Coordinates of N, CA and C and ligand atoms in Angstrom, one line a residue:
M1 N -26.0 -10.7 50.3 CA -27.4 -11.2 50.5 C -28.3 -10.4 49.7
K2 N -29.3 -11.5 48.8 CA -30.0 -10.9 48.2 C -31.3 -10.3 48.6
K3 N -31.8 -9.5 48.0 CA -33.0 -8.6 48.4 C -33.8 -8.2 47.5
L4 N -35.1 -8.8 47.2 CA -35.9 -8.7 46.2 C -36.9 -7.4 46.1
G5 N -36.9 -6.5 45.4 CA -38.0 -5.4 45.5 C -39.1 -6.1 44.6
I6 N -40.2 -6.1 45.2 CA -41.6 -6.6 44.4 C -42.6 -5.3 44.2
I7 N -42.6 -4.9 42.9 CA -43.7 -3.9 42.7 C -44.9 -4.3 41.9
G8 N -46.1 -4.0 42.5 CA -47.3 -3.9 41.7 C -47.8 -2.6 41.7
A9 N -48.5 -2.4 40.5 CA -49.2 -0.9 40.5 C -50.3 -0.7 41.2
M10 N -51.0 -1.8 41.5 CA -52.4 -1.6 42.4 C -52.3 -2.7 43.5
S11 N -52.9 -2.4 44.5 CA -52.8 -3.4 45.8 C -53.3 -4.8 45.6
I12 N -54.2 -5.0 44.7 CA -54.7 -6.4 44.4 C -53.5 -7.2 43.9
E13 N -52.6 -6.4 43.3 CA -51.6 -7.3 42.7 C -50.4 -7.6 43.8
V14 N -50.7 -7.0 44.9 CA -49.5 -7.6 46.0 C -49.9 -7.9 47.2
E15 N -51.1 -7.9 47.5 CA -52.0 -8.0 48.6 C -51.7 -9.3 49.2
Q16 N -51.8 -10.3 48.5 CA -51.5 -11.8 49.1 C -50.1 -11.9 49.4
L17 N -49.1 -11.4 48.8 CA -47.6 -11.5 48.9 C -47.4 -10.6 50.7
K18 N -48.2 -9.6 50.6 CA -48.0 -8.9 51.8 C -48.4 -9.7 53.1
E19 N -49.6 -10.5 52.9 CA -50.3 -11.4 53.9 C -49.4 -12.5 54.3
K20 N -48.5 -13.0 53.1 CA -47.5 -13.9 53.5 C -46.2 -13.7 54.2
M21 N -46.0 -12.4 54.3 CA -44.7 -11.9 54.6 C -44.4 -12.0 56.1
T22 N -43.3 -12.1 56.6 CA -43.1 -12.2 58.0 C -41.8 -11.0 58.3
D23 N -41.9 -10.8 59.6 CA -40.7 -9.8 60.1 C -41.0 -8.4 59.5
V24 N -42.3 -8.0 59.3 CA -42.4 -6.7 58.5 C -42.4 -5.6 59.2
S25 N -41.5 -4.5 58.5 CA -41.5 -3.0 58.8 C -41.9 -2.4 57.7
V26 N -42.4 -1.3 58.0 CA -43.3 -0.4 57.3 C -42.6 1.2 57.2
T27 N -42.4 1.5 55.8 CA -41.7 2.9 55.5 C -42.5 3.5 54.6
Q28 N -42.5 4.8 54.7 CA -43.0 5.7 53.6 C -42.0 6.6 53.0
R29 N -42.3 6.4 51.7 CA -41.4 7.3 50.8 C -42.1 7.8 49.5
A30 N -41.7 9.0 49.3 CA -42.3 9.4 48.0 C -43.9 9.2 47.8
G31 N -44.3 9.3 48.9 CA -45.9 8.9 48.8 C -46.5 7.5 48.7
M32 N -45.2 6.5 48.7 CA -45.4 5.1 48.5 C -45.2 4.4 50.0
T33 N -45.8 3.4 50.2 CA -45.6 2.6 51.6 C -44.8 1.2 51.1
F34 N -43.8 1.3 51.8 CA -42.8 0.1 51.6 C -42.8 -1.0 52.6
Y35 N -43.1 -2.3 52.1 CA -43.2 -3.3 53.4 C -41.8 -4.1 53.2
E36 N -41.2 -4.1 54.3 CA -39.8 -4.7 54.2 C -40.0 -6.0 55.1
G37 N -39.5 -7.1 54.8 CA -39.6 -8.2 55.4 C -39.0 -9.6 54.8
R38 N -39.7 -10.8 55.0 CA -39.4 -11.9 54.4 C -40.5 -12.6 53.6
L39 N -40.4 -13.2 52.5 CA -41.3 -13.8 51.8 C -40.7 -15.2 51.5
E40 N -41.2 -16.2 51.9 CA -40.7 -17.7 51.8 C -39.1 -17.5 52.0
Q41 N -38.9 -17.0 53.3 CA -37.5 -16.7 53.9 C -36.7 -15.7 52.9
L42 N -37.0 -15.4 52.0 CA -36.3 -14.2 51.1 C -36.4 -12.8 51.5
P43 N -35.4 -12.3 51.8 CA -35.6 -10.8 52.1 C -36.3 -9.9 50.9
V44 N -37.1 -9.4 51.2 CA -38.1 -8.7 50.0 C -38.5 -7.2 50.5
V45 N -38.8 -6.3 49.7 CA -39.6 -5.1 49.8 C -40.7 -4.9 48.8
V46 N -41.8 -5.1 49.5 CA -43.1 -5.1 48.6 C -43.6 -3.5 48.7
V47 N -44.1 -3.2 47.3 CA -44.7 -1.8 47.4 C -45.7 -1.8 46.3
V48 N -46.6 -0.9 46.5 CA -47.8 -0.4 45.5 C -47.2 0.7 45.0
C49 N -47.0 0.8 43.5 CA -46.1 2.0 43.2 C -47.0 3.0 42.5
G50 N -48.6 2.5 42.2 CA -49.5 3.4 41.7 C -49.5 3.2 40.1
V51 N -50.4 3.6 39.3 CA -50.5 3.4 37.8 C -49.6 4.1 37.0
G52 N -48.9 3.8 36.0 CA -48.4 4.6 35.0 C -46.8 4.6 35.1
K53 N -46.0 5.2 34.3 CA -44.8 5.1 34.1 C -44.0 6.0 35.0
V54 N -44.4 7.2 35.4 CA -43.8 7.9 36.3 C -43.8 7.3 37.7
N55 N -44.8 6.9 38.2 CA -45.0 6.4 39.6 C -44.0 5.0 39.4
A56 N -44.0 4.2 38.5 CA -43.3 3.2 38.7 C -41.7 3.6 38.6
A57 N -41.2 4.5 38.0 CA -39.8 4.9 37.8 C -39.4 5.3 39.2
M58 N -40.3 6.2 39.6 CA -40.0 6.8 41.1 C -39.6 5.7 41.7
C59 N -40.6 4.6 42.0 CA -40.7 3.7 42.8 C -39.4 2.7 43.0
V60 N -38.9 2.5 41.7 CA -37.5 1.8 41.4 C -36.2 2.6 42.1
Q61 N -36.5 3.8 41.8 CA -35.5 4.6 42.2 C -35.3 4.7 43.9
V62 N -36.3 4.5 44.4 CA -36.5 4.7 45.9 C -36.0 3.3 46.4
L63 N -36.4 2.2 45.8 CA -35.8 0.9 46.2 C -34.4 0.9 45.8
C64 N -33.9 1.3 44.8 CA -32.7 1.2 44.7 C -31.7 1.9 45.9
D65 N -32.1 3.1 46.0 CA -31.3 4.2 46.7 C -31.6 3.9 48.4
C66 N -32.8 3.7 48.7 CA -33.2 3.9 50.1 C -33.1 2.3 50.9
F67 N -33.4 1.2 49.9 CA -33.8 -0.2 50.3 C -32.8 -1.3 49.6
R68 N -31.8 -0.3 48.9 CA -30.6 -1.3 48.4 C -31.0 -2.6 47.8
V69 N -32.1 -2.8 47.1 CA -32.4 -4.1 46.5 C -31.5 -4.7 45.5
T70 N -31.3 -5.8 45.6 CA -30.3 -6.5 44.6 C -31.2 -7.0 43.2
H71 N -32.6 -7.4 43.3 CA -33.3 -7.4 42.2 C -34.7 -7.0 42.4
I72 N -35.3 -7.1 41.1 CA -36.6 -6.5 41.1 C -37.5 -7.3 40.5
V73 N -38.7 -7.4 40.7 CA -39.6 -8.1 39.9 C -41.2 -7.0 40.0
N74 N -41.5 -7.2 38.6 CA -42.8 -6.3 38.6 C -44.0 -7.5 38.4
T75 N -44.9 -7.5 39.3 CA -46.1 -8.5 39.3 C -47.4 -7.6 38.8
G76 N -48.1 -8.2 37.9 CA -49.4 -7.7 37.8 C -50.2 -8.1 36.3
V77 N -51.2 -7.4 36.2 CA -51.9 -7.8 35.1 C -51.5 -7.0 33.6
A78 N -52.1 -7.6 32.5 CA -51.9 -7.0 31.6 C -53.0 -7.4 30.3
G79 N -53.0 -6.5 29.2 CA -53.8 -7.0 28.1 C -52.9 -7.9 26.9
S80 N -53.6 -8.8 26.6 CA -53.0 -9.6 25.4 C -52.8 -9.2 24.2
L81 N -51.7 -9.2 23.6 CA -51.3 -8.8 22.1 C -51.3 -10.1 21.3
C82 N -51.4 -11.2 22.0 CA -51.2 -12.3 21.1 C -52.4 -13.3 21.2
A83 N -53.0 -13.8 20.0 CA -53.9 -14.7 19.8 C -53.8 -15.8 21.0
D84 N -52.6 -16.2 21.0 CA -52.6 -17.4 21.8 C -52.6 -17.4 23.3
L85 N -52.6 -16.2 23.8 CA -52.6 -15.9 25.1 C -53.8 -15.5 25.6
D86 N -54.3 -16.4 26.5 CA -55.8 -16.1 27.0 C -56.0 -15.5 28.4
I87 N -57.0 -15.2 28.8 CA -57.1 -14.5 30.0 C -56.7 -15.6 31.0
G88 N -56.0 -15.2 32.0 CA -55.3 -16.0 33.1 C -54.0 -16.6 32.8
D89 N -53.7 -16.6 31.6 CA -52.2 -16.9 31.2 C -51.2 -15.8 31.5
F90 N -49.9 -16.3 31.5 CA -48.7 -15.5 31.9 C -47.9 -15.1 30.7
V91 N -47.2 -13.8 30.9 CA -46.1 -13.5 30.3 C -45.1 -13.0 31.0
I92 N -43.9 -13.8 30.8 CA -42.7 -13.5 31.5 C -41.9 -12.6 30.7
G93 N -41.9 -11.4 30.9 CA -40.9 -10.4 30.2 C -39.5 -10.5 30.1
E94 N -39.2 -11.0 29.0 CA -37.6 -11.0 28.5 C -36.9 -9.6 28.1
S95 N -38.0 -8.6 27.8 CA -37.4 -7.2 27.5 C -38.8 -6.3 27.7
A96 N -38.6 -5.3 27.7 CA -39.9 -4.2 27.9 C -39.3 -3.0 27.0
I97 N -40.3 -2.4 26.6 CA -40.3 -1.2 25.4 C -41.5 -0.3 25.9
Y98 N -41.1 0.9 25.6 CA -42.4 1.9 25.5 C -43.1 2.0 23.9
H99 N -44.4 1.9 24.2 CA -45.1 1.9 22.9 C -45.5 3.1 22.5
D100 N -45.4 4.1 23.8 CA -45.9 5.7 23.4 C -44.5 6.4 23.5
F101 N -43.4 6.3 23.1 CA -42.4 6.8 22.9 C -42.0 7.1 21.7
D102 N -42.2 8.4 21.0 CA -42.1 8.3 19.5 C -41.4 9.6 19.2
C103 N -40.2 9.6 18.7 CA -39.4 10.9 18.3 C -39.0 10.7 17.0
H104 N -39.7 10.0 15.9 CA -39.1 9.5 14.7 C -39.1 10.8 14.0
V105 N -39.8 11.9 14.1 CA -39.9 13.2 13.1 C -38.6 13.8 13.4
L106 N -37.7 13.6 14.5 CA -36.5 14.3 14.7 C -35.6 13.6 13.9
N107 N -35.8 12.2 13.8 CA -34.4 11.4 13.2 C -35.1 10.0 13.1
P108 N -35.0 9.8 11.9 CA -35.8 8.4 11.3 C -35.3 7.1 12.0
H109 N -34.1 7.3 12.6 CA -33.7 6.1 13.5 C -34.2 6.1 14.8
Y110 N -35.0 6.9 15.1 CA -35.7 6.8 16.4 C -37.0 6.3 16.3
V111 N -37.0 5.2 15.9 CA -38.3 4.3 16.0 C -39.1 4.2 17.2
V112 N -40.3 4.0 17.2 CA -41.0 3.7 18.5 C -40.4 3.1 19.5
G113 N -40.4 3.7 20.6 CA -39.6 3.0 21.7 C -38.6 3.4 22.2
Q114 N -37.7 4.1 21.1 CA -36.4 4.4 21.2 C -36.1 5.9 21.9
V115 N -35.5 5.7 23.1 CA -35.5 7.1 23.9 C -33.9 7.5 23.3
P116 N -34.2 8.9 23.1 CA -32.8 9.4 22.4 C -31.8 9.4 23.5
G117 N -30.7 9.2 23.2 CA -29.5 9.2 24.1 C -29.3 7.8 24.7
I118 N -30.0 6.9 24.6 CA -30.0 5.4 25.3 C -29.7 4.4 24.1
A119 N -28.7 3.5 24.3 CA -28.3 2.6 23.5 C -29.2 1.6 22.9
I120 N -30.0 1.2 23.7 CA -30.9 0.2 23.4 C -32.3 0.6 23.3
R121 N -33.1 -0.1 22.6 CA -34.7 0.4 22.4 C -35.5 -0.4 23.3
A122 N -35.3 -1.6 23.6 CA -35.9 -2.6 24.5 C -35.1 -3.0 25.8
F123 N -35.6 -2.8 27.0 CA -34.7 -3.0 28.1 C -34.5 -4.5 28.4
P124 N -33.6 -5.2 28.4 CA -33.5 -6.6 28.8 C -33.4 -7.0 30.2
A125 N -34.4 -8.2 30.5 CA -34.6 -8.4 31.7 C -33.6 -9.5 32.1
D126 N -33.2 -9.7 33.3 CA -32.3 -10.8 33.6 C -32.5 -12.1 33.1
K127 N -31.6 -12.8 32.8 CA -31.8 -14.3 32.2 C -32.3 -15.2 33.2
Q128 N -31.6 -15.1 34.1 CA -31.9 -16.1 35.3 C -33.1 -16.1 36.1
L129 N -33.5 -14.8 36.2 CA -34.8 -14.4 36.9 C -36.0 -14.6 35.9
V130 N -35.8 -14.9 34.5 CA -36.7 -15.0 33.7 C -37.0 -16.6 33.6
N131 N -35.9 -17.2 33.8 CA -35.9 -18.6 34.0 C -36.6 -19.1 35.1
F132 N -36.2 -18.3 36.3 CA -37.0 -18.7 37.6 C -38.7 -18.2 37.4
A133 N -38.7 -17.3 36.8 CA -40.2 -16.9 36.6 C -40.9 -17.8 35.8
F134 N -40.1 -18.3 34.6 CA -40.8 -19.0 33.8 C -41.1 -20.3 34.5
D135 N -40.2 -21.0 35.2 CA -40.4 -22.2 35.9 C -41.5 -22.1 37.1
A136 N -41.6 -20.8 37.8 CA -42.8 -20.4 38.8 C -44.1 -20.5 37.9
A137 N -44.2 -19.9 36.9 CA -45.3 -19.8 36.1 C -45.8 -21.3 35.7
Q138 N -44.9 -22.3 35.4 CA -45.3 -23.6 35.0 C -45.7 -24.3 36.2
T139 N -45.2 -24.0 37.6 CA -45.6 -24.8 38.8 C -47.0 -24.2 39.0
V140 N -47.3 -23.2 38.9 CA -48.7 -22.5 39.2 C -49.7 -22.9 38.2
Y141 N -49.3 -22.9 36.9 CA -50.3 -22.9 36.0 C -49.6 -23.5 34.6
A142 N -49.4 -24.9 34.6 CA -48.4 -25.5 33.5 C -48.9 -25.4 32.1
G143 N -48.1 -25.0 31.2 CA -48.6 -24.7 29.8 C -49.4 -23.4 29.4
H144 N -49.2 -22.8 30.3 CA -50.1 -21.3 30.1 C -48.8 -20.1 30.3
A145 N -47.5 -20.3 30.1 CA -46.8 -19.2 30.3 C -45.9 -18.9 29.0
K146 N -45.7 -17.6 28.3 CA -44.7 -17.4 27.0 C -43.6 -16.4 27.6
I147 N -42.7 -16.7 27.2 CA -41.6 -15.8 27.3 C -41.5 -14.8 26.0
G148 N -41.4 -13.4 26.5 CA -41.5 -12.5 25.3 C -41.3 -11.1 25.7
R149 N -41.8 -10.2 24.9 CA -41.7 -8.6 25.1 C -42.8 -8.1 25.7
V150 N -42.6 -7.1 26.5 CA -43.8 -6.6 27.3 C -43.7 -5.0 26.6
A151 N -44.9 -4.5 26.5 CA -45.0 -2.9 25.9 C -45.9 -2.2 26.8
S152 N -45.3 -1.1 27.3 CA -46.0 -0.2 28.2 C -45.9 1.0 27.8
G153 N -47.2 1.8 28.2 CA -47.7 3.1 27.8 C -48.5 3.6 28.9
D154 N -48.6 5.1 28.9 CA -49.7 5.6 29.8 C -50.9 5.6 29.2
Q155 N -51.6 4.4 28.8 CA -52.8 4.3 28.3 C -53.4 2.7 28.5
F156 N -54.6 2.9 29.0 CA -55.4 1.5 28.8 C -55.7 1.3 27.5
V157 N -55.3 0.2 26.9 CA -55.5 -0.2 25.5 C -56.7 -0.8 25.5
S158 N -57.8 -0.3 24.7 CA -59.1 -1.0 24.4 C -59.8 -0.7 23.1
Q159 N -58.8 -0.5 22.0 CA -59.4 -0.6 20.8 C -58.7 -1.4 20.0
K160 N -59.2 -2.3 19.0 CA -58.3 -3.0 18.1 C -57.5 -2.5 17.3
E161 N -57.5 -1.3 16.7 CA -56.8 -0.5 15.9 C -55.4 -0.3 16.9
K162 N -55.8 0.4 17.9 CA -54.5 0.9 18.8 C -53.8 -0.6 19.1
K163 N -54.4 -1.6 19.6 CA -53.8 -2.9 19.6 C -53.0 -3.2 18.6
Q164 N -53.4 -3.3 17.3 CA -52.7 -3.5 16.2 C -51.4 -2.7 16.0
Q165 N -51.5 -1.6 16.1 CA -50.5 -0.5 15.9 C -49.4 -0.8 17.1
I166 N -49.5 -1.3 18.2 CA -48.7 -1.5 19.2 C -47.8 -2.8 18.8
I167 N -48.7 -3.7 18.4 CA -48.1 -5.1 17.9 C -47.2 -4.9 16.8
D168 N -47.7 -3.9 15.8 CA -46.6 -3.7 14.6 C -45.5 -3.0 15.2
D169 N -45.6 -1.8 16.1 CA -44.6 -1.2 16.5 C -43.5 -1.8 17.3
T170 N -44.0 -2.8 18.1 CA -43.2 -3.4 19.3 C -42.7 -5.0 19.3
Q171 N -43.8 -5.7 18.5 CA -43.6 -7.2 18.6 C -43.8 -7.5 19.9
A172 N -44.8 -7.0 20.8 CA -44.7 -7.2 22.2 C -46.1 -8.4 22.5
L173 N -45.8 -9.1 23.5 CA -46.9 -10.0 23.5 C -48.0 -9.5 24.7
C174 N -47.7 -8.6 25.2 CA -48.8 -8.2 26.1 C -48.4 -6.4 26.5
T175 N -49.5 -5.7 26.8 CA -49.4 -4.3 27.3 C -49.7 -3.9 28.4
E176 N -49.2 -3.0 29.1 CA -49.7 -2.5 30.4 C -48.8 -1.3 30.6
M177 N -48.8 -0.8 32.1 CA -48.5 0.6 32.0 C -47.2 1.0 32.9
E178 N -46.5 0.1 33.2 CA -45.4 0.1 34.2 C -44.0 -0.4 33.8
G179 N -44.2 -1.7 33.1 CA -43.1 -2.4 33.0 C -41.8 -1.9 32.3
A180 N -42.1 -1.0 31.3 CA -41.0 -0.6 30.8 C -40.0 0.6 31.4
A181 N -41.0 1.2 32.4 CA -40.5 2.3 33.2 C -39.9 1.6 34.3
I182 N -40.2 0.5 34.6 CA -39.4 -0.1 35.8 C -38.2 -0.8 35.2
A183 N -38.1 -1.4 34.0 CA -37.2 -1.9 33.3 C -36.0 -0.9 32.9
H184 N -36.5 0.4 32.4 CA -35.6 1.4 32.3 C -34.8 1.9 33.3
T185 N -35.5 2.1 34.7 CA -35.0 2.4 35.8 C -34.0 1.6 36.5
A186 N -34.5 0.3 36.5 CA -33.4 -0.7 37.1 C -32.3 -1.0 36.2
W187 N -32.5 -0.9 34.7 CA -31.5 -0.9 34.0 C -30.3 0.1 34.3
R188 N -30.8 1.4 34.3 CA -30.0 2.4 34.6 C -29.2 2.2 35.8
N189 N -29.7 1.6 36.8 CA -29.1 1.5 38.0 C -28.4 0.2 38.1
C190 N -28.4 -0.6 37.0 CA -27.5 -2.0 37.0 C -28.1 -2.9 37.9
V191 N -29.5 -2.9 38.1 CA -30.1 -3.8 39.0 C -31.0 -5.0 38.3
P192 N -30.7 -6.2 38.0 CA -31.2 -7.1 37.4 C -33.0 -7.2 37.9
F193 N -33.6 -7.3 36.8 CA -35.3 -7.2 36.6 C -35.7 -8.5 35.9
V194 N -37.2 -8.5 36.4 CA -38.1 -9.3 35.6 C -39.7 -8.8 35.7
I195 N -40.2 -9.0 34.6 CA -41.8 -8.7 34.8 C -42.5 -9.9 34.5
I196 N -43.4 -10.0 35.4 CA -44.3 -11.1 35.2 C -45.8 -10.5 35.5
R197 N -46.3 -11.1 34.3 CA -47.9 -10.3 34.0 C -48.7 -11.5 33.8
A198 N -50.0 -11.5 34.2 CA -51.1 -12.3 34.0 C -52.1 -11.5 33.1
I199 N -52.7 -12.2 32.2 CA -53.3 -11.4 31.2 C -55.0 -11.2 31.9
S200 N -55.6 -10.1 31.6 CA -56.7 -9.8 32.4 C -57.7 -9.5 31.2
D201 N -57.1 -9.3 30.1 CA -58.2 -8.8 28.9 C -57.4 -9.0 27.8
K202 N -58.1 -8.8 26.6 CA -57.5 -8.8 25.1 C -57.1 -7.5 24.5
A203 N -57.1 -6.3 25.3 CA -56.6 -4.9 25.0 C -57.3 -4.6 23.7
D204 N -58.7 -5.2 23.4 CA -59.3 -4.7 22.4 C -60.6 -4.1 22.7
D205 N -61.6 -4.4 22.0 CA -63.0 -3.6 22.1 C -63.8 -4.6 23.3
S206 N -63.4 -5.5 23.7 CA -63.8 -6.4 24.7 C -63.1 -6.0 26.1
A207 N -62.2 -5.3 26.0 CA -61.3 -5.1 27.4 C -62.0 -4.4 28.4
Q208 N -62.8 -3.4 27.9 CA -63.5 -2.5 29.3 C -64.6 -3.4 29.8
M209 N -65.1 -4.5 29.1 CA -66.2 -5.7 29.8 C -65.2 -6.6 30.6
D210 N -64.3 -7.1 30.0 CA -63.5 -8.0 30.8 C -62.6 -7.9 31.9
Y211 N -62.0 -6.5 31.8 CA -61.0 -6.1 32.8 C -61.5 -6.0 34.1
P212 N -63.0 -5.4 34.5 CA -63.3 -5.7 35.9 C -63.7 -6.9 36.4
T213 N -64.1 -7.9 35.4 CA -64.3 -9.4 35.7 C -63.1 -10.1 36.0
F214 N -62.0 -9.9 35.5 CA -61.0 -10.8 35.5 C -59.6 -10.0 36.3
E215 N -59.7 -8.7 36.5 CA -58.6 -8.1 37.2 C -58.2 -8.9 38.5
A216 N -58.9 -9.4 39.2 CA -58.5 -10.0 40.6 C -58.1 -11.2 40.4
I217 N -58.6 -12.0 39.4 CA -58.3 -13.3 39.2 C -56.8 -13.4 38.7
A218 N -56.6 -12.6 37.6 CA -55.2 -12.5 37.1 C -54.2 -12.0 37.9
A219 N -54.6 -10.9 38.8 CA -53.6 -10.3 39.8 C -53.2 -11.4 40.7
M220 N -54.2 -12.1 41.3 CA -53.8 -13.0 42.4 C -52.9 -14.5 41.8
R221 N -53.3 -14.6 40.6 CA -52.4 -15.7 40.1 C -51.1 -15.3 39.6
C222 N -50.8 -14.0 39.4 CA -49.5 -13.4 39.2 C -48.8 -13.5 40.4
A223 N -49.5 -12.9 41.4 CA -48.8 -12.8 42.8 C -48.3 -14.2 43.3
A224 N -49.1 -15.3 43.0 CA -48.9 -16.8 43.2 C -47.4 -17.3 42.6
V225 N -47.3 -16.6 41.3 CA -46.1 -16.8 40.6 C -45.0 -16.3 41.2
T226 N -45.1 -15.1 41.5 CA -44.3 -14.1 42.3 C -43.5 -15.0 43.6
C227 N -44.5 -15.4 44.3 CA -44.2 -16.0 45.5 C -43.5 -17.4 45.2
E228 N -43.8 -18.1 44.4 CA -43.2 -19.1 43.7 C -41.6 -18.8 43.7
M229 N -41.6 -17.7 42.5 CA -40.4 -17.5 42.3 C -39.4 -16.9 43.5
A230 N -39.9 -16.3 44.5 CA -39.1 -16.0 45.7 C -38.5 -17.3 46.5
K231 N -39.2 -18.4 46.3 CA -38.9 -19.7 46.7 C -37.6 -20.0 46.1
K232 N -37.8 -19.8 44.7 CA -36.5 -20.4 43.9 C -35.4 -19.6 44.1
I233 N -35.5 -18.2 44.1 CA -34.4 -17.4 44.4 C -33.7 -17.6 45.9
F234 N -34.6 -17.8 46.6 CA -33.8 -18.2 48.1 C -33.2 -19.4 48.1
Q235 N -33.9 -20.6 47.3 CA -33.1 -21.7 47.3 C -31.9 -21.9 46.4
D236 N -31.8 -20.8 45.8 CA -30.5 -20.8 44.9 C -29.2 -20.1 45.6
G237 N -29.7 -19.3 46.7 CA -28.7 -19.0 47.7 C -28.3 -17.5 47.3
Ligands
ADE1 N1 -53.3 -3.7 32.1 C1 -54.2 -4.8 32.0 N2 -54.8 -4.5 30.9 C2 -54.5 -3.7 30.2 C3 -54.7 -2.8 28.9 N3 -55.6 -3.4 28.2 N4 -54.1 -1.7 28.6 C4 -53.2 -1.2 29.6 N5 -53.0 -1.6 30.8 C5 -53.7 -2.8 31.0

């Protein structure tokens, strides 16, 4: 039986989903509140992990150990790293990488994102979940989704020089603060995952102005895609 863990960093990113859930039971673990029940008939556990990589990683480990989820989705907002991605558009993460992990002075093979001791530099999402998420995004807002890489770090990116550096280092389509940690932890637990992000800002000098205006719109649009995806996973059996 499939059970989907749904993680948002902030409550605005999952509020809509919690309202649609049925048969809900609530559990506290590691300072987080886990809502277990059904969404579009699919067994789910919805949780707000808090901002940043450590919160995100802890949350995935609890979902794996205590709730035995079979799949994980991270839903939320992101800054665009791509001129073609406008506010409100979607990125479906087919891989995720740290933009703030840099050990190259120890060894030139440790390019940005490479965690020493780990065989891969970017953590690959599950192909079937990527397809479900992309189809769901087309249902919600046709022609406004791209599949690509997500770059994560413990930083709100709001300067064009930093944005360009992240693009050069990672070739990602968007930046946020949890996806790669969720991907890393899910990958270590052999749990398939996908990241769905809606663009709230351009991760440049306009970000501080745009983010508060578009955060709620982008977050709710992203939750709508996650809900559509839950339907597709349930129908798939
Ligand atoms: N989440 C949304 N916008 C972001 C940005 N510009 N940097 C990091 N995380 C974000």
